[in-house]
Coordinates of C-alpha atoms in Angstrom, one line a residue:
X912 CA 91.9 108.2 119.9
X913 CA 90.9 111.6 121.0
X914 CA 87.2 112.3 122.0
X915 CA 84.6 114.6 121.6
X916 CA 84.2 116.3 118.4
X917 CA 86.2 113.9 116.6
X918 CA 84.9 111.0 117.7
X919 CA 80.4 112.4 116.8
X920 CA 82.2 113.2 113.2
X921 CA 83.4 109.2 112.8
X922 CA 80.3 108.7 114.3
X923 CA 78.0 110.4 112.0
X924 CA 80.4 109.3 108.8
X925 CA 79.5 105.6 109.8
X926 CA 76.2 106.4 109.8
X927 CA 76.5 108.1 106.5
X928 CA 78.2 105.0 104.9
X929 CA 75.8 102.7 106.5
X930 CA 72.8 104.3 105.3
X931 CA 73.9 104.3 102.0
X932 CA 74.6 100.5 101.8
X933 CA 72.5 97.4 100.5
X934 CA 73.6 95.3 102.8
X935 CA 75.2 94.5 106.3
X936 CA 75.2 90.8 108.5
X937 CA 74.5 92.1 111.9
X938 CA 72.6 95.3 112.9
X939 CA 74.0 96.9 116.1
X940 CA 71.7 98.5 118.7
X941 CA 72.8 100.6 121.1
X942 CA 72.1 103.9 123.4
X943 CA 74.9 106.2 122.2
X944 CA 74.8 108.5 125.5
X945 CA 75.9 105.6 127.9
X946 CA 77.5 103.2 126.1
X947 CA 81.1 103.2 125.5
X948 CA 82.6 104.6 121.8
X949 CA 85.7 102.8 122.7
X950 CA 83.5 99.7 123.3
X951 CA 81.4 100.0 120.4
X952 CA 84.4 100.9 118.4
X953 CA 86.5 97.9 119.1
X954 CA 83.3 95.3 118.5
X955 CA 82.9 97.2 114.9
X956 CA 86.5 96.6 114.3
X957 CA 86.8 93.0 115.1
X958 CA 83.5 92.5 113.4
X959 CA 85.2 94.5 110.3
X960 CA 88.7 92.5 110.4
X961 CA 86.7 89.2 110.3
X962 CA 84.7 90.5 107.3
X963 CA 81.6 91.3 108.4
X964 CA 79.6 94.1 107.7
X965 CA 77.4 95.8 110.0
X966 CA 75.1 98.6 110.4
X967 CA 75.2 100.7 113.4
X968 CA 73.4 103.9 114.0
X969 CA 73.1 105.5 117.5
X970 CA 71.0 108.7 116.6
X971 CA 68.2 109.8 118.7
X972 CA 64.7 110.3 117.6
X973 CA 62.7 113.2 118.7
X974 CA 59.7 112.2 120.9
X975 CA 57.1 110.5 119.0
X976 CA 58.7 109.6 115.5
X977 CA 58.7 106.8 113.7
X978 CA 61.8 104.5 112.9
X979 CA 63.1 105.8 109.4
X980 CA 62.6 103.0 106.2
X981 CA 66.2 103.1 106.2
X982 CA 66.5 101.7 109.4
X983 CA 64.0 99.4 109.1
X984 CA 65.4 98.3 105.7
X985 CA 68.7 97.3 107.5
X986 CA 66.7 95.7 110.1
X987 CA 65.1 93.6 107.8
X988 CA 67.8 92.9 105.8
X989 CA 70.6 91.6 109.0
X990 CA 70.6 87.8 109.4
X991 CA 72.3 89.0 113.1
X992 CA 71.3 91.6 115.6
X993 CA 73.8 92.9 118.5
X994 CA 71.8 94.8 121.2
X995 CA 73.9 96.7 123.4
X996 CA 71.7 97.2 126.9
X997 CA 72.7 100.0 128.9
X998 CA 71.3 102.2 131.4
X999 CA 69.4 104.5 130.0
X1000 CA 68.5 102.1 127.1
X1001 CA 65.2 101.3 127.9
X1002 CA 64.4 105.0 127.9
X1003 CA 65.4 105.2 124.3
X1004 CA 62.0 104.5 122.1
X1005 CA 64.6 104.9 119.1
X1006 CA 66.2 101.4 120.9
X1007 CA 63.0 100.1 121.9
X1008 CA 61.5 100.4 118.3
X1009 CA 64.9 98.6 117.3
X1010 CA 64.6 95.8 119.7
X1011 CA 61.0 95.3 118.4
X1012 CA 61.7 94.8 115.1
X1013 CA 64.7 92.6 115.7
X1014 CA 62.2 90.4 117.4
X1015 CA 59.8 90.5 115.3
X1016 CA 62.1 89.6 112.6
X1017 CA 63.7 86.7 114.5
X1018 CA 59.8 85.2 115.2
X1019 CA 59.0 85.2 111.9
X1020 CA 62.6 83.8 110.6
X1021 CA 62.0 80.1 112.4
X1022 CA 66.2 80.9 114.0
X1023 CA 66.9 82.1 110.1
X1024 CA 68.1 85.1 112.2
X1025 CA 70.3 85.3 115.4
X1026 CA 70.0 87.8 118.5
X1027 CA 72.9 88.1 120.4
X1028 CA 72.9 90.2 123.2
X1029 CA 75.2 91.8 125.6
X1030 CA 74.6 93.4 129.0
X1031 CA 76.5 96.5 129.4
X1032 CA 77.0 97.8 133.1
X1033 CA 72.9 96.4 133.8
X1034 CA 72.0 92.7 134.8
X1035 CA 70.0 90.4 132.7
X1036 CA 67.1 90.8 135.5
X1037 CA 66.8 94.6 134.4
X1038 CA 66.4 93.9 130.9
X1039 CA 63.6 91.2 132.3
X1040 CA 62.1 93.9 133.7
X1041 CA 62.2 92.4 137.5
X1042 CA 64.2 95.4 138.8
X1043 CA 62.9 99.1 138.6
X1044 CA 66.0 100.2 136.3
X1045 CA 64.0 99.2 133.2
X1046 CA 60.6 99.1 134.7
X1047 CA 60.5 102.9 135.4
X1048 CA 61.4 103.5 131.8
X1049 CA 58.2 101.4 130.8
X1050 CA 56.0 103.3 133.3
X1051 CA 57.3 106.5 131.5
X1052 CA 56.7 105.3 128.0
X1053 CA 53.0 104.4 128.7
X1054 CA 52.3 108.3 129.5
X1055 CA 53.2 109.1 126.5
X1056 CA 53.2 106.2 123.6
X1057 CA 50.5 103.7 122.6
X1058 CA 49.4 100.6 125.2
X1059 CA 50.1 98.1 122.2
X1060 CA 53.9 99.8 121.0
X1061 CA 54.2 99.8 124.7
X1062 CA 53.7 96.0 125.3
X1063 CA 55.7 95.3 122.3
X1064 CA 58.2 96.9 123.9
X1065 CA 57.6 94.7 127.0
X1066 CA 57.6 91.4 125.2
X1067 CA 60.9 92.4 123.5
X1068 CA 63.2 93.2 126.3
X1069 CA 61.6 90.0 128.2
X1070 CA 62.5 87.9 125.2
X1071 CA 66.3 88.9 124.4
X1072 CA 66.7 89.2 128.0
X1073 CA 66.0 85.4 128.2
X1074 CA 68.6 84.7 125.6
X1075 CA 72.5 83.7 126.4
X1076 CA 74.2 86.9 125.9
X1077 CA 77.6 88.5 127.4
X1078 CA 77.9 90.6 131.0
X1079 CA 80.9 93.4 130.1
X1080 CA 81.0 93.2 134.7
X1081 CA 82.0 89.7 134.4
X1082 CA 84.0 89.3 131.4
X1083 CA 86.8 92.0 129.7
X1084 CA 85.5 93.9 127.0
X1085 CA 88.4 91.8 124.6
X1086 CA 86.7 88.2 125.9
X1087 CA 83.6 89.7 124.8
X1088 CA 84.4 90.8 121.8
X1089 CA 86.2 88.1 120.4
X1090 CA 83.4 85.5 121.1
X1091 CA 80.7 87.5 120.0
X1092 CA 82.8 87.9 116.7
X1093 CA 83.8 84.3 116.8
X1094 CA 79.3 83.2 116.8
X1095 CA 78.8 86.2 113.8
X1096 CA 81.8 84.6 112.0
X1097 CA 79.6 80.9 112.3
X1098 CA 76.8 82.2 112.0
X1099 CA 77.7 83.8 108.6
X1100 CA 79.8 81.3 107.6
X1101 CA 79.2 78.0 108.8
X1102 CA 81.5 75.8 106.0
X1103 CA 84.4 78.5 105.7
X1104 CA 87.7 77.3 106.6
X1105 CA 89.4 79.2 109.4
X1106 CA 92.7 80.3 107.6
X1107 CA 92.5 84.2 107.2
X1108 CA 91.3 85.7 104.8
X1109 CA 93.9 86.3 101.7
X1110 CA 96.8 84.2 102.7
X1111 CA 94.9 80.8 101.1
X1112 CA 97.4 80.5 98.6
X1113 CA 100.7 81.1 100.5
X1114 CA 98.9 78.4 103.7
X1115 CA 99.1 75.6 100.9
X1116 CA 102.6 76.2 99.8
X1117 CA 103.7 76.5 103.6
X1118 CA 102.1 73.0 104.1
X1119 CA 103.5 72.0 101.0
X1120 CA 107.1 72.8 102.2
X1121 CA 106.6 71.3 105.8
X1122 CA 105.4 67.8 104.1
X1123 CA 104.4 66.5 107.5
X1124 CA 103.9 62.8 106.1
X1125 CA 107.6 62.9 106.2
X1126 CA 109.7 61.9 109.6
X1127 CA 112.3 64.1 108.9
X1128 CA 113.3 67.5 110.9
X1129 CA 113.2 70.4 109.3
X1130 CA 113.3 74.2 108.9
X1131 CA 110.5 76.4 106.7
X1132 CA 112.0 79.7 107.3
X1133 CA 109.3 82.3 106.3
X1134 CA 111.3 85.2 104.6
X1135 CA 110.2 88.9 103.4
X1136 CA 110.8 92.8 105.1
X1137 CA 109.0 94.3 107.8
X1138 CA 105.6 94.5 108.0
X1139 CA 104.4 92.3 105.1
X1140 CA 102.6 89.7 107.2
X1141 CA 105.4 87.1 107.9
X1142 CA 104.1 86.4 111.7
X1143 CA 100.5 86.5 110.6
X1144 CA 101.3 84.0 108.5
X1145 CA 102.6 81.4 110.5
X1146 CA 100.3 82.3 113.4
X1147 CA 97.9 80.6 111.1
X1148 CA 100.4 77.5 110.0
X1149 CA 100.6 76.9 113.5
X1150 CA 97.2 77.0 114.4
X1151 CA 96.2 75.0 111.7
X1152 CA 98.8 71.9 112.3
X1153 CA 99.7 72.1 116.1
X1154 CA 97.0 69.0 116.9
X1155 CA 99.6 66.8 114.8
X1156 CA 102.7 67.5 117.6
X1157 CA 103.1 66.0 120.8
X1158 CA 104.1 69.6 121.9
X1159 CA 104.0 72.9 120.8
X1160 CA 105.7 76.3 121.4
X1161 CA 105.3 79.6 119.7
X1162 CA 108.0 82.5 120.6
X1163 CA 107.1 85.6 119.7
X1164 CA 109.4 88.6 118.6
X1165 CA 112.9 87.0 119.0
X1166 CA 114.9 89.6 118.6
X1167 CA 113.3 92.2 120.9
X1168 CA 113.9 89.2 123.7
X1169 CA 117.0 88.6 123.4
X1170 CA 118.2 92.3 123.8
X1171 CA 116.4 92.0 126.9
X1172 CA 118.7 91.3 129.9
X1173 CA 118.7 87.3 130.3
X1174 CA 116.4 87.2 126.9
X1175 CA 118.0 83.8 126.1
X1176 CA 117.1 82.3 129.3
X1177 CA 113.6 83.6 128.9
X1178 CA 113.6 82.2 125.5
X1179 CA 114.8 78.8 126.7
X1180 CA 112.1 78.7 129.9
X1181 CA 109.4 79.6 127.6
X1182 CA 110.3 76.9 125.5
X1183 CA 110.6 74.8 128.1
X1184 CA 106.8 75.6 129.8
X1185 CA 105.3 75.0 126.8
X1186 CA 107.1 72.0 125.6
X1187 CA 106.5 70.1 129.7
X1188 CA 103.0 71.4 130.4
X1189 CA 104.6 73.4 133.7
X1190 CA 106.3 76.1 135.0
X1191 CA 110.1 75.6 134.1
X1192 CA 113.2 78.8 134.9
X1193 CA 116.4 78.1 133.1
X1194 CA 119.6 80.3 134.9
X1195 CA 122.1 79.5 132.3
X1196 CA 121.9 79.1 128.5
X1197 CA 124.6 76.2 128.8
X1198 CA 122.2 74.3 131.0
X1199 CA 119.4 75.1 129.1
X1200 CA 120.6 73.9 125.9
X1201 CA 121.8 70.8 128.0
X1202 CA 117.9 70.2 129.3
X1203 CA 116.6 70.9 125.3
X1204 CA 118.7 68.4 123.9
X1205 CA 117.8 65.7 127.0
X1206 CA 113.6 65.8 126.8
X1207 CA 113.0 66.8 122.8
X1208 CA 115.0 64.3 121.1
X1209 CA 111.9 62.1 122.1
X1210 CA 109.4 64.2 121.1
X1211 CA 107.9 65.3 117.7
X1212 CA 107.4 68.5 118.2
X1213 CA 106.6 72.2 116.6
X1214 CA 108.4 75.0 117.7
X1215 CA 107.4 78.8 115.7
X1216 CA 110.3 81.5 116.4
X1217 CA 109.7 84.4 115.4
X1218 CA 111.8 87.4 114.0
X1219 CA 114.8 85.5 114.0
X1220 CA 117.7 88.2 112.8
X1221 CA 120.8 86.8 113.4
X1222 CA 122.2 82.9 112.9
X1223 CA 124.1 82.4 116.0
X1224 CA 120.2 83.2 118.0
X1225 CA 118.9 80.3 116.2
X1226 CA 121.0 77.9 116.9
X1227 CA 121.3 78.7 120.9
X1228 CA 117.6 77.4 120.4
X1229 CA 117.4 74.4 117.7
X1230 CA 121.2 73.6 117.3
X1231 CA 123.1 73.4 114.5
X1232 CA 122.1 70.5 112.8
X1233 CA 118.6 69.7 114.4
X1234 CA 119.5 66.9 116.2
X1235 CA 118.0 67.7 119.2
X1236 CA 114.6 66.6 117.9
X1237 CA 112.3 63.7 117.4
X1238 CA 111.4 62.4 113.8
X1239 CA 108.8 64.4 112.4
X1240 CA 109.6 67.7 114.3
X1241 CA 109.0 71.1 112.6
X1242 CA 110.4 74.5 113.2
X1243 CA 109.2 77.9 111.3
X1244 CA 110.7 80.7 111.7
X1245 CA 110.3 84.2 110.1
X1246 CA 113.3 86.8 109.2
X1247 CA 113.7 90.1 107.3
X1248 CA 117.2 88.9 106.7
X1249 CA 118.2 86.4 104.3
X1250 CA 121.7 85.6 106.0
X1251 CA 120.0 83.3 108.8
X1252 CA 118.7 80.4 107.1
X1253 CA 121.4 79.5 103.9
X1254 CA 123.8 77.1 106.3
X1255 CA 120.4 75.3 107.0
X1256 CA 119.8 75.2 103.7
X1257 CA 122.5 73.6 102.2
X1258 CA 122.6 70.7 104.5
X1259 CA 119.4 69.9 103.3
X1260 CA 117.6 70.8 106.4
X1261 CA 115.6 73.8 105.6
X1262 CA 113.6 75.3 103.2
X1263 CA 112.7 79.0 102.8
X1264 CA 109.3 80.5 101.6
X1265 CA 109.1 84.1 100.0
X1266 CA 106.8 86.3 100.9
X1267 CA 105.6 89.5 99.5
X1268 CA 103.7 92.3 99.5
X1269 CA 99.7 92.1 98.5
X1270 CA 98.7 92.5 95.3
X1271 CA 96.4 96.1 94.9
X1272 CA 93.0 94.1 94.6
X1273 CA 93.7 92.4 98.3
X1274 CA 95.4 95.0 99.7
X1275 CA 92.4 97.7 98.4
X1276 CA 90.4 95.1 100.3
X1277 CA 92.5 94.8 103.6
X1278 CA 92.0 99.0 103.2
X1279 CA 88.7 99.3 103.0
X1280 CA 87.6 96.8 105.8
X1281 CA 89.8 98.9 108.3
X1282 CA 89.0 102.6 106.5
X1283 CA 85.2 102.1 106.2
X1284 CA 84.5 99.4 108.5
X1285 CA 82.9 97.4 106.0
X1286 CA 83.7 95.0 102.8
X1287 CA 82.0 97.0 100.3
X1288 CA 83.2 98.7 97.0
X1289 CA 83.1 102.8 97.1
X1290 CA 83.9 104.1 93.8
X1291 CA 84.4 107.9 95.2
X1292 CA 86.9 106.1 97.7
X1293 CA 89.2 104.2 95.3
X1294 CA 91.2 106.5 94.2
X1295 CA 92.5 107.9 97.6
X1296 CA 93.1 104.0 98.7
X1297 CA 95.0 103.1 96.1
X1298 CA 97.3 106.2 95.8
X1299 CA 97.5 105.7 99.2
X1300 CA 98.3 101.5 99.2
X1301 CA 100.8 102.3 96.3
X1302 CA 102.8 104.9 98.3
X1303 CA 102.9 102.4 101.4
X1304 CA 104.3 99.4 99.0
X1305 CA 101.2 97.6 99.7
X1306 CA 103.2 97.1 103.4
X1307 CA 100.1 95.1 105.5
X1308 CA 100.9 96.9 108.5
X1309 CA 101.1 100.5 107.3
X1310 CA 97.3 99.9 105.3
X1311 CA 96.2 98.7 108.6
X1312 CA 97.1 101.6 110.9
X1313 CA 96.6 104.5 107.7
X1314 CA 92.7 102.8 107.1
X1315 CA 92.0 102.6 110.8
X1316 CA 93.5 106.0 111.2
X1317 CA 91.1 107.2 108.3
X1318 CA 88.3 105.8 109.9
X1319 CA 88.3 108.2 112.6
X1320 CA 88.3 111.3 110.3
X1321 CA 85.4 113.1 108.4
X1322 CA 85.8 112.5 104.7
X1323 CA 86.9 116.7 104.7
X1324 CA 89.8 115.5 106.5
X1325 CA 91.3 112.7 104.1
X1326 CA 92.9 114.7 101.7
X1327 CA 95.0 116.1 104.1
X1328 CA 95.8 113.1 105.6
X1329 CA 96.4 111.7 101.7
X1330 CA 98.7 114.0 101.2
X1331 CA 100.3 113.8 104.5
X1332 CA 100.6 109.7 103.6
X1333 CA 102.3 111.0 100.1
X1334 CA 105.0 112.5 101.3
X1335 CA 105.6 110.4 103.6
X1336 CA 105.9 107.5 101.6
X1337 CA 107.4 103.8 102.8
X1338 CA 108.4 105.9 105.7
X1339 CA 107.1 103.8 108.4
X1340 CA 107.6 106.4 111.6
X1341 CA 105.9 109.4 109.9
X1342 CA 102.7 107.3 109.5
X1343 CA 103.1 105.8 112.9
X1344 CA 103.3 108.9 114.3
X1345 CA 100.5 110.7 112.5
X1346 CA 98.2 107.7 114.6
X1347 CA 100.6 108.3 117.7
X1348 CA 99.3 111.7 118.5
X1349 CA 95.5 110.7 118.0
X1350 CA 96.2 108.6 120.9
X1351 CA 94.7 110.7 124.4
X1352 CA 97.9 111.3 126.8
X1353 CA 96.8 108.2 128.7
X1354 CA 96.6 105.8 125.8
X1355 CA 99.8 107.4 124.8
X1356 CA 101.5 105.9 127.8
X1357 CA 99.8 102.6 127.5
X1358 CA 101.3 102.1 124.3
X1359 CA 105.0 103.3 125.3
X1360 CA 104.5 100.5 127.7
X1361 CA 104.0 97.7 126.2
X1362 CA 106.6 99.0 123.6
X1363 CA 108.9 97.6 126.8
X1364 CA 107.1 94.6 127.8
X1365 CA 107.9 91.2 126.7
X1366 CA 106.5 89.8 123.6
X1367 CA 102.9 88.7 123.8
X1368 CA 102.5 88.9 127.7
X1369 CA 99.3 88.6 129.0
X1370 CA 96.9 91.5 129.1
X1371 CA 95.4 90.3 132.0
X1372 CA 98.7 90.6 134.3
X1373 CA 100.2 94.1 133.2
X1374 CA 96.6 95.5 133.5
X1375 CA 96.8 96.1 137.2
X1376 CA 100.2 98.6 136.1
X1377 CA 97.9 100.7 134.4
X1378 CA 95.0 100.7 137.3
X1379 CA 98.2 102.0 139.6
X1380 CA 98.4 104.9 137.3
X1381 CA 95.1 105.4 137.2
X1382 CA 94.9 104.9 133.8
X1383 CA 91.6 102.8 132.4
X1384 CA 93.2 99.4 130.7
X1385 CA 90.0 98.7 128.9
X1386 CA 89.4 101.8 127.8
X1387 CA 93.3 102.2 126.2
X1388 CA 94.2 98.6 125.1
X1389 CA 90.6 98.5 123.5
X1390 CA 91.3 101.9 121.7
X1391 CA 94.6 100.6 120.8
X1392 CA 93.6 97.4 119.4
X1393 CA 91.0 99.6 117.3
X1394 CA 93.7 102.1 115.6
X1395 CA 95.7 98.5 114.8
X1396 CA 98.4 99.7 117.0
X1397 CA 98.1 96.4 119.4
X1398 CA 96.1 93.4 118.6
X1399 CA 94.7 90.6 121.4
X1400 CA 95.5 86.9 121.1
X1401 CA 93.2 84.1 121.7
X1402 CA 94.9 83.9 125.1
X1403 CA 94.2 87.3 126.1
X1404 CA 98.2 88.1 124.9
X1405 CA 99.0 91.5 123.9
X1406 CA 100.9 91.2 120.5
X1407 CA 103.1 94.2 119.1
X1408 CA 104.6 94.9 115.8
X1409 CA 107.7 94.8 116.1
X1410 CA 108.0 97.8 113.8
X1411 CA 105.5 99.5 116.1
X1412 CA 107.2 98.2 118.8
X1413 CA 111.0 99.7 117.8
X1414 CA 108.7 103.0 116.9
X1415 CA 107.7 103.1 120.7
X1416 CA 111.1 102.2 121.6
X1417 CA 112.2 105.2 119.7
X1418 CA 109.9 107.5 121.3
X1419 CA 110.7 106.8 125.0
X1420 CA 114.7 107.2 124.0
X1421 CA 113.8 110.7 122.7
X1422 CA 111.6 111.7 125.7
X1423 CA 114.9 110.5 127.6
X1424 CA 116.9 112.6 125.7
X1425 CA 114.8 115.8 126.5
X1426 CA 113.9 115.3 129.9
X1427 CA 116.9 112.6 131.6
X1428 CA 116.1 110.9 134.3
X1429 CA 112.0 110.9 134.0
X1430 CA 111.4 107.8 131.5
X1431 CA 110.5 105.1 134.3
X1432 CA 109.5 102.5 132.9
X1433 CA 110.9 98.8 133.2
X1434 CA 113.0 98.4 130.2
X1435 CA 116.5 98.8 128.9
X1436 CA 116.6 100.1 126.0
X1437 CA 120.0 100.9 126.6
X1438 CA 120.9 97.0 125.4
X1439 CA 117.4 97.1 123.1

């Protein structure tokens, strides 16, 4: 995502959108000057993909004037408020106005509304106004603005400060983020079942197909082409049933593993630390398989592999008849290729679940969330979604990326980028790359990176790599994760597309091409 110019025009085209809503859950407050855009950014995206809408306005208000009745409208209206305390945030009255009417509304509400705030680069004691960093601003407020606004002001910051919020010193911006959307998604609502958003139906006929009142073992292979939300899919299956297993294992992006120098004994050790509960290195397939077959025959247990291409891959990890497993043992898998699963099949030991593309209604919906940040229908808007979804094939992934690319643009811009999309068509790397080179040079690199690194490694490990290069990890992965080019587990995992990941791939084999000798980074794409 580049900055500057760029980045006030998404800014002010929020704003626009906002303004002209009648609604939004959570009202964000924040000083603009100090505070993050990639910060701010990647909150209003995980807020957005969790289906909430929000209101966020970071103008500044010439000395002396009022809050605007549109603001105050959207104050009123939020059931959540977000402040955002910076620096220089007490010595906006625009934000001090803010705070005061988020108060005001959550004293009057008896806890009908929420304040959740978060305390970026100052400590909760300068918000309580023991330290000078908030108390100076005060002392400069009462020169100019009334004693009574002033002690509002006072009483505000005192009160949220009081209140359990986030420290962005002691916690990474993605922790943050995801628990502060994980409260707003409770908050909003309370009774909603936890399976995402749109995939209800195919959930039930997953579970319907795994029939885990029966003791048998079996395969539910999870079948469709790239990118239509196979691995989304039974991320959730195997959320939702994993409590029912005496062990669990998810492997992630199969195929890009295995072409990995010793993938299958990575494969089979991963396996093996998540089946035992410890650290476990297998140096040999052979004995690997050997050690499988010896501790899960005993065990009921559910193993997820994921982008499973090719037969003989499968059964170096579950066997050819799945008899290396206790009664009641599942395994899912998901593959573009229908070749991999039929030998299961006609033993009777597998069964394999369709999936296709969205119809237009969910995937205008899946659009606009990431293209407007918000769940709200936009006549004006429709008809550049939807030629847009239909020349895509409705693809999850491709919506994603084109919608969060959109999002960064003035609405001048979309028709070039409409047309752009046209031509282009189902053809994945022109879109990827038109979101490629809206990545700065550093974020660039961040991504060719974890193009190479195993599937789903922890963000927390390969983030000292990028403090070597003095490159900002927070900064990237969070600007990343924003454009739906990378995405951050519940374990702080960096997960990949494999479609973006084999686009990255591509990319660093061409840079190789033109400059030999100068690639440097720990993969071999040589065997990938």
């Amino acid at each position: 995502m580049k900055k500057g110019k760029d980045s006030i025009d998404a800014t002010e085209k929020g704003r626009d959108m906002a303004l002209g809503t009648n609604y939004a859950d959570v009202y964000l407050s924040f000083r603009g000057a100090d505070t993050s855009s990639v910060f701010v950014e990647f909150l209003c995206h995980s807020l957005s993909d969790a289906g909430i809408c929000f209101f966020k306005d970071n103008e500044e208000l010439p000395r002396g004037e009022e809050i605007g009745q549109e603001l105050l409208r959207a104050i009123n209206r939020a059931r959540i408020y977000i402040p955002i305390f910076s620096r220089s945030y007490a010595y906006s009255a625009r934000c001090l106005r803010e705070l005061a009417a988020m108060v005001e509304n959550n004293e009057k509400s008896d806890d009908g509304k929420t304040i959740i705030p978060i305390f970026y680069d100052v400590e909760r004691r300068d918000v309580w106004l023991i330290t000078s960093q908030y108390g100076n601003a005060l002392l400069q407020h009462e020169e100019i603005y009334m004693f009574e606004e002033v002690r509002a002001w006072r009483h505000a910051l005192k009160k949220v400060g009081s209140l359990r919020g986030w420290d962005t010193r002691s916690s990474s911006t993605s922790h943050i983020v995801r628990e502060v959307t994980g409260i707003v998604v409770k908050l909003k609502f309370p009774k909603k079942d936890e399976a995402k958003e749109g995939i209800d139906k195919q959930v039930e006929d997953m579970m319907d197909l795994l029939d885990l009142e029966v003791s048998d073992v079996r395969i539910v292979g999870i079948w469709g082409k790239g990118g239509v939300g196979k691995t989304t899919l039974a991320k959730v299956i195997y959320e939702q049933i994993s409590s029912q297993f005496d062990s669990c294992s998810f492997l992630a992006d199969i195929e890009t593993t295995v072409k990995q120098l010793g993938g299958f004994q990575l494969l089979q050790s991963k396996l093996m630390c998540d089946i035992l509960n410890r650290e476990y290195e297998v140096d040999q397939v052979a004995k690997g398989v050997d050690f499988l077959k010896g501790i899960l025959r005993n065990m009921k247990v559910l193993i997820v592999l994921d982008a499973v291409e090719v037969q003989s891959h499968l059964h170096k990890i579950v066997g050819e008849k799945l008899d290396w497993f206790g009664d009641g043992s599942r395994i899912i898998i998901t593959t573009s290729v229908k070749s991999v699963l039929p030998e299961f099949i006609s033993q009777g030991l597998a069964h394999a679940y369709g999936i296709n593309v969205m119809n237009n209604d969910q995937a205008l919906e899946l659009f606009r969330k990431h293209a407007l940040r918000k769940n709200l229908p936009i006549p004006d808007f429709d008809e550049i979604a939807i030629g847009i979804i239909n020349s895509v094939n409705g693809i999850p992934l491709l919506v994603e990326v084109i919608g969060s690319l959109l999002s960064r643009k003035v609405v001048e811009e979309w028709t070039a980028l409409k047309e752009l999309i046209l031509q282009s068509g189902p053809h994945i790397e022109m879109i990827l790359m038109a979101s490629y080179k809206e990545l700065t040079k550093e974020q660039g690199e961040i991504l060719l990176d974890i193009a190479c690194l195993p599937a789903d490694v922890d963000c927390r490990i390969v983030s000292f790599m990028w403090h070597d290069l003095n490159i900002a990890p927070s900064d990237g992965v969070d600007a990343l994760h924003a454009m739906s080019l990378v995405k951050i587990g519940n374990d702080n995992e960096l997960v990949m597309h494999r479609l973006l990941r084999e686009f990255g791939q591509q990319i660093i084999r061409k840079e190789e091409d033109l400059y030999p000798g100068t690639r440097g980074r720990l993969c071999n794409l040589d065997l990938a």
